[in-house]
mmCIF file with all atom_site columns, C-alpha atoms in Angstrom:
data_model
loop_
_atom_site.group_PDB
_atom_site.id
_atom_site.type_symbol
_atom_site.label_atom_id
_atom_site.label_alt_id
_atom_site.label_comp_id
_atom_site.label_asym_id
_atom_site.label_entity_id
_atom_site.label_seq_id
_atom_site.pdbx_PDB_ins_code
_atom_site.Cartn_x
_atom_site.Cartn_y
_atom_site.Cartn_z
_atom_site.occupancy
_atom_site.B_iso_or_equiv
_atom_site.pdbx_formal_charge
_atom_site.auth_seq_id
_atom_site.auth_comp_id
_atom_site.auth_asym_id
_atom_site.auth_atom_id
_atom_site.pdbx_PDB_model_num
ATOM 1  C CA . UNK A 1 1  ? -3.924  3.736   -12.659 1.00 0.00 ? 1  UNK A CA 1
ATOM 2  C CA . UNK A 1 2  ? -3.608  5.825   -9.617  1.00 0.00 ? 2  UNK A CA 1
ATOM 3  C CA . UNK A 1 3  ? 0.003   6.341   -8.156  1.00 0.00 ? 3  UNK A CA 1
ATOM 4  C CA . UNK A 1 4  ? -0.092  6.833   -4.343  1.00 0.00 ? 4  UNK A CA 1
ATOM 5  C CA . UNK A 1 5  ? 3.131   8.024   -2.517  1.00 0.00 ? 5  UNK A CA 1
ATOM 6  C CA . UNK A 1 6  ? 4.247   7.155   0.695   1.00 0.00 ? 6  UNK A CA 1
ATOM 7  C CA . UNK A 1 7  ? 7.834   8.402   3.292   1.00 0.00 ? 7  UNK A CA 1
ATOM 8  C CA . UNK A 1 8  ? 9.330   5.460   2.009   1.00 0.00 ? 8  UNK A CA 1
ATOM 9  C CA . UNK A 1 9  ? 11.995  5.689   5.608   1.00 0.00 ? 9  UNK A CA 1
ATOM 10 C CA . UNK A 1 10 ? 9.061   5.036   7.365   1.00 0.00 ? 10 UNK A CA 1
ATOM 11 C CA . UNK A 1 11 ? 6.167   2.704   8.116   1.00 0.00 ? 11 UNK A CA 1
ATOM 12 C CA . UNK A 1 12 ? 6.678   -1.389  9.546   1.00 0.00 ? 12 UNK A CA 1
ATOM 13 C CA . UNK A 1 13 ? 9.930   -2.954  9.261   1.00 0.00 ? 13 UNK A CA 1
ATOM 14 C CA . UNK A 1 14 ? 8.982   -6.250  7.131   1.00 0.00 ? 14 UNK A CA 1
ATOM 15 C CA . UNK A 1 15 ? 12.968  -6.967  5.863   1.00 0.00 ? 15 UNK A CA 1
ATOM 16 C CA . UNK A 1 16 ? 15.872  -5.408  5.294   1.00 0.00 ? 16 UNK A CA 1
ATOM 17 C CA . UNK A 1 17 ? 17.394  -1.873  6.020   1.00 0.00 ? 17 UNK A CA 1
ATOM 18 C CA . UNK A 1 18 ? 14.442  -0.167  4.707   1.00 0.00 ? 18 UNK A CA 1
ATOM 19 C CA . UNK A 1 19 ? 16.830  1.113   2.228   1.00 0.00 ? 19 UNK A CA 1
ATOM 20 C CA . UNK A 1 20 ? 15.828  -1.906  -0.065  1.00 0.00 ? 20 UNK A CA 1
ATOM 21 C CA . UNK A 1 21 ? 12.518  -2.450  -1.362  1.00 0.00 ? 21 UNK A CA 1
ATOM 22 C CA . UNK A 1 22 ? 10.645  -5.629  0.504   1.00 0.00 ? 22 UNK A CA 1
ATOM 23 C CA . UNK A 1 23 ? 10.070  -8.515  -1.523  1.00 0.00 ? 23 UNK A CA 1
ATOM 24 C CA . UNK A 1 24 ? 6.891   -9.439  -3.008  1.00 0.00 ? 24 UNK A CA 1
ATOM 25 C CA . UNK A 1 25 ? 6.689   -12.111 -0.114  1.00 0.00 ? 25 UNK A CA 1
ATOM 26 C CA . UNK A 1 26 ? 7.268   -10.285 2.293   1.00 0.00 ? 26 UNK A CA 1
ATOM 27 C CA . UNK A 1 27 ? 4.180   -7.767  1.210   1.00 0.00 ? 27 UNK A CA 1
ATOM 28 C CA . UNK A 1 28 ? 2.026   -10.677 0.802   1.00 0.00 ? 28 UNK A CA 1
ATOM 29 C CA . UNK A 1 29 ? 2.146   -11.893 4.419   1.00 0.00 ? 29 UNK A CA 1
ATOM 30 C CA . UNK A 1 30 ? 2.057   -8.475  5.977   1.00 0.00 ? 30 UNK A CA 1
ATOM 31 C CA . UNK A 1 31 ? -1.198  -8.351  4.289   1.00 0.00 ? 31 UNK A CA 1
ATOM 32 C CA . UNK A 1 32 ? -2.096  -11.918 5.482   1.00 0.00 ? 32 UNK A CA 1
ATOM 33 C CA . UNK A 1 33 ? -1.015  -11.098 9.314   1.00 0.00 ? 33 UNK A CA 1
ATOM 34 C CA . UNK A 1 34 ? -2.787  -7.701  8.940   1.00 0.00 ? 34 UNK A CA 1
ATOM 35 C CA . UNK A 1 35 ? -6.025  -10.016 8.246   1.00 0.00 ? 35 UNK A CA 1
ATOM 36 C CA . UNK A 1 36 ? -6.921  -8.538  4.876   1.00 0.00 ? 36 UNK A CA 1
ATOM 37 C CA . UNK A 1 37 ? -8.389  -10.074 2.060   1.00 0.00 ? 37 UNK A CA 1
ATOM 38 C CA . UNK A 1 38 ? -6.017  -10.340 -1.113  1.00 0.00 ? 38 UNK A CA 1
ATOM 39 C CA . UNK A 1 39 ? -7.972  -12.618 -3.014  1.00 0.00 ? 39 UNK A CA 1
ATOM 40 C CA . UNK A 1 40 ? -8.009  -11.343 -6.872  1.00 0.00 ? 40 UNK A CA 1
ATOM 41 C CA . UNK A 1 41 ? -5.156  -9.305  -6.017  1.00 0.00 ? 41 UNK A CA 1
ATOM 42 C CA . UNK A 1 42 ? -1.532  -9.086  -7.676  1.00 0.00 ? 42 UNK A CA 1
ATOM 43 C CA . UNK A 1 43 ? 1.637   -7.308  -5.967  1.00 0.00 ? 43 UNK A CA 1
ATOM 44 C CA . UNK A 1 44 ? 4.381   -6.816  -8.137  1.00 0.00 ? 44 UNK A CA 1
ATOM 45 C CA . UNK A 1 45 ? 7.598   -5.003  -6.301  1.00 0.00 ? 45 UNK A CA 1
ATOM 46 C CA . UNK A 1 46 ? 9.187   -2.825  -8.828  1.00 0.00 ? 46 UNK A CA 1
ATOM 47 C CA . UNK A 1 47 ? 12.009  -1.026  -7.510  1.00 0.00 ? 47 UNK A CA 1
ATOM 48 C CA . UNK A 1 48 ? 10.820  0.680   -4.253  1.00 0.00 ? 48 UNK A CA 1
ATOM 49 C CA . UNK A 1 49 ? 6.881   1.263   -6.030  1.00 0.00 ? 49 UNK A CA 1
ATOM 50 C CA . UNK A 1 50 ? 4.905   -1.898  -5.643  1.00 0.00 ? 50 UNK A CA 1
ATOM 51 C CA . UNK A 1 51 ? 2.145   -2.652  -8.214  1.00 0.00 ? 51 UNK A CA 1
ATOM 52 C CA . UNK A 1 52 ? -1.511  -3.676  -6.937  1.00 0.00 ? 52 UNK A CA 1
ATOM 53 C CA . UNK A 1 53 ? -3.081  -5.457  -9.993  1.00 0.00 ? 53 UNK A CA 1
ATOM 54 C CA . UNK A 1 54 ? -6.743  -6.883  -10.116 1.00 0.00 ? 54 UNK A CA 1
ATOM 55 C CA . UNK A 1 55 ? -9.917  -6.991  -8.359  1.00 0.00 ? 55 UNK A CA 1
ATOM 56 C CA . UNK A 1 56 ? -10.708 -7.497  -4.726  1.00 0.00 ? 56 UNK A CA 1
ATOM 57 C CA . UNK A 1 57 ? -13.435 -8.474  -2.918  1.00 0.00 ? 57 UNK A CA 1
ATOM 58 C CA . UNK A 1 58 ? -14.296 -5.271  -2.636  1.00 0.00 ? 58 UNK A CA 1
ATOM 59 C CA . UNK A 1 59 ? -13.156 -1.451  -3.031  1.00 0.00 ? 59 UNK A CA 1
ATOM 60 C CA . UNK A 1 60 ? -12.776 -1.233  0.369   1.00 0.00 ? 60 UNK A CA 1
ATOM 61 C CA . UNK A 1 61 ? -10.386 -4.150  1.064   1.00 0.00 ? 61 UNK A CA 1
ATOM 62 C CA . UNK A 1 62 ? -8.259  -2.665  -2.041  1.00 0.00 ? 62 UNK A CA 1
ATOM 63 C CA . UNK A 1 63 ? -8.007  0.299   -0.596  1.00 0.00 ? 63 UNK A CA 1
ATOM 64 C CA . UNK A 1 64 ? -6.796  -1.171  2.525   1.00 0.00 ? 64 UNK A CA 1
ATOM 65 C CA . UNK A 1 65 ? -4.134  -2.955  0.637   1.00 0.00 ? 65 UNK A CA 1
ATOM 66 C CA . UNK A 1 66 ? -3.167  0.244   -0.827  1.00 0.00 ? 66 UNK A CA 1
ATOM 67 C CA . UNK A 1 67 ? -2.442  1.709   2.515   1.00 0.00 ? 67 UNK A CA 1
ATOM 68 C CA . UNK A 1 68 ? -0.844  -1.705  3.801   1.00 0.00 ? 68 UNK A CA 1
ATOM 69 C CA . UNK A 1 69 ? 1.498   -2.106  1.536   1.00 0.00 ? 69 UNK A CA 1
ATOM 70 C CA . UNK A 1 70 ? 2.537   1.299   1.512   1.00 0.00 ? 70 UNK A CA 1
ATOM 71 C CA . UNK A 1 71 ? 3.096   1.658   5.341   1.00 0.00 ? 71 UNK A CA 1
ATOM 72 C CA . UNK A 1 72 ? 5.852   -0.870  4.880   1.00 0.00 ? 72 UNK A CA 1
ATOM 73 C CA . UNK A 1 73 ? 9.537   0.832   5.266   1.00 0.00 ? 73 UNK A CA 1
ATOM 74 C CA . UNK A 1 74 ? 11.052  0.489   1.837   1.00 0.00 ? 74 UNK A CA 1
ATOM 75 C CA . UNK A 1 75 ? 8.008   1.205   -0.025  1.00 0.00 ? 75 UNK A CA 1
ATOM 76 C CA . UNK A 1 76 ? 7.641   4.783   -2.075  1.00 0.00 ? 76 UNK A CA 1
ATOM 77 C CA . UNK A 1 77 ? 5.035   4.925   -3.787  1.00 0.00 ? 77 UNK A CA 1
ATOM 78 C CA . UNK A 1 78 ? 1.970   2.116   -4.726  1.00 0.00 ? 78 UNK A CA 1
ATOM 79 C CA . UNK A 1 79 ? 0.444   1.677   -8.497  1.00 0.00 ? 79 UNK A CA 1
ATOM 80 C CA . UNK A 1 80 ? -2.868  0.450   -8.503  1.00 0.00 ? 80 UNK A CA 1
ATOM 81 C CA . UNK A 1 81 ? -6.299  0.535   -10.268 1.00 0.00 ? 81 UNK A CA 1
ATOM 82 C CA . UNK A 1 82 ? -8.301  2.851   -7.488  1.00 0.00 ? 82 UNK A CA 1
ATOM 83 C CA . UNK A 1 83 ? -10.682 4.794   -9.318  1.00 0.00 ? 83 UNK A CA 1
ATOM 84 C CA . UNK A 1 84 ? -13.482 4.477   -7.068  1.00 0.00 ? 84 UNK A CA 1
ATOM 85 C CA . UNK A 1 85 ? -11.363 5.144   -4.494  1.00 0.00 ? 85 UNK A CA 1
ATOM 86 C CA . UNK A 1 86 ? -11.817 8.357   -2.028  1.00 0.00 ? 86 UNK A CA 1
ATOM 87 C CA . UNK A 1 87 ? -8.735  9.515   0.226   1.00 0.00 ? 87 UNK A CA 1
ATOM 88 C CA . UNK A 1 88 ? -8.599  12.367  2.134   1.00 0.00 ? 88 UNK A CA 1
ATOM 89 C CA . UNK A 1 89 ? -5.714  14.294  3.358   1.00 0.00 ? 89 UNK A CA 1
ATOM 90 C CA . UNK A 1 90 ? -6.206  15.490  6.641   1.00 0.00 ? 90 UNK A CA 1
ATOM 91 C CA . UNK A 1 91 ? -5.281  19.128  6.991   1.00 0.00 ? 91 UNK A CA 1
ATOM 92 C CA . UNK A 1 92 ? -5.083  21.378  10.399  1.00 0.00 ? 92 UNK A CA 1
ATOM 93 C CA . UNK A 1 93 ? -8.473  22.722  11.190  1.00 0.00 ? 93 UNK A CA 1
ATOM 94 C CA . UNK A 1 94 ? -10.112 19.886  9.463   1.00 0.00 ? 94 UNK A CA 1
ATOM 95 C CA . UNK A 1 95 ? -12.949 18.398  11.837  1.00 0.00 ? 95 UNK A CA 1
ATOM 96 C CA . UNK A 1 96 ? -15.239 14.778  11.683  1.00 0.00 ? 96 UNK A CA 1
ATOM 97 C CA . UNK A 1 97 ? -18.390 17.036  11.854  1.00 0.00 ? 97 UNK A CA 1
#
C-alpha cells in the first residue's frame, strides 16, 4: 500500500465545506467527468483518506486516479496499491532536460 498526502483545504470543490470528507459518489463522478477510466477500481472514503482498491486498465490511469481523487477539497491523504508507480516532487532548480 502506498499512502499519498494531499492539502486537504485545497483542490475542486465536489460537496460540502471542504471541511467534510466527499462521499464515495461524489469521487466516483469527478473521476467520470474528468474522463478517466475506473474500471477494476474501488474507492472507499474513510474519514478524510480515500482508499483506491484494485486493478485498472492500466498503471497509468491508476495513477491518475490517485491524483484525481486527491485534488478534491476534503481529501487528505489517498491509500492505494501503487507500487509501480513513479512520482516526482518538483523542487526549485529542477529542469525537463
Amino acid at each position: 500500500m502506498g499512502l499519498f498526502n494531499f492539502w486537504k483545504k485545497s483542490g475542486k470543490k465536489v460537496e460540502g465545506d471542504g471541511e467534510a470528507a466527499p462521499s464515495k459518489e461524489a469521487l466516483e463522478k469527478e473521476i467520470a467527468d474528468l474522463g478517466l477510466d475506473a474500471t477494476g477500481l474501488e474507492i472507499k472514503v474513510e474519514g478524510d483518506t480515500v482508499k483506491v482498491e484494485g486493478a485498472a486498465a492500466s498503471d497509468e490511469m491508476k495513477e491518475k486516479v490517485i491524483l484525481a481523487v486527491g485534488n478534491v477539497e476534503g481529501v487528505a491523504s489517498v491509500e492505494a496499491d501503487a507500487d509501480a508507480a513513479v512520482f516526482h516532487t518538483v523542487e526549485k532548480g529542477d529542469t525537463l532536460s
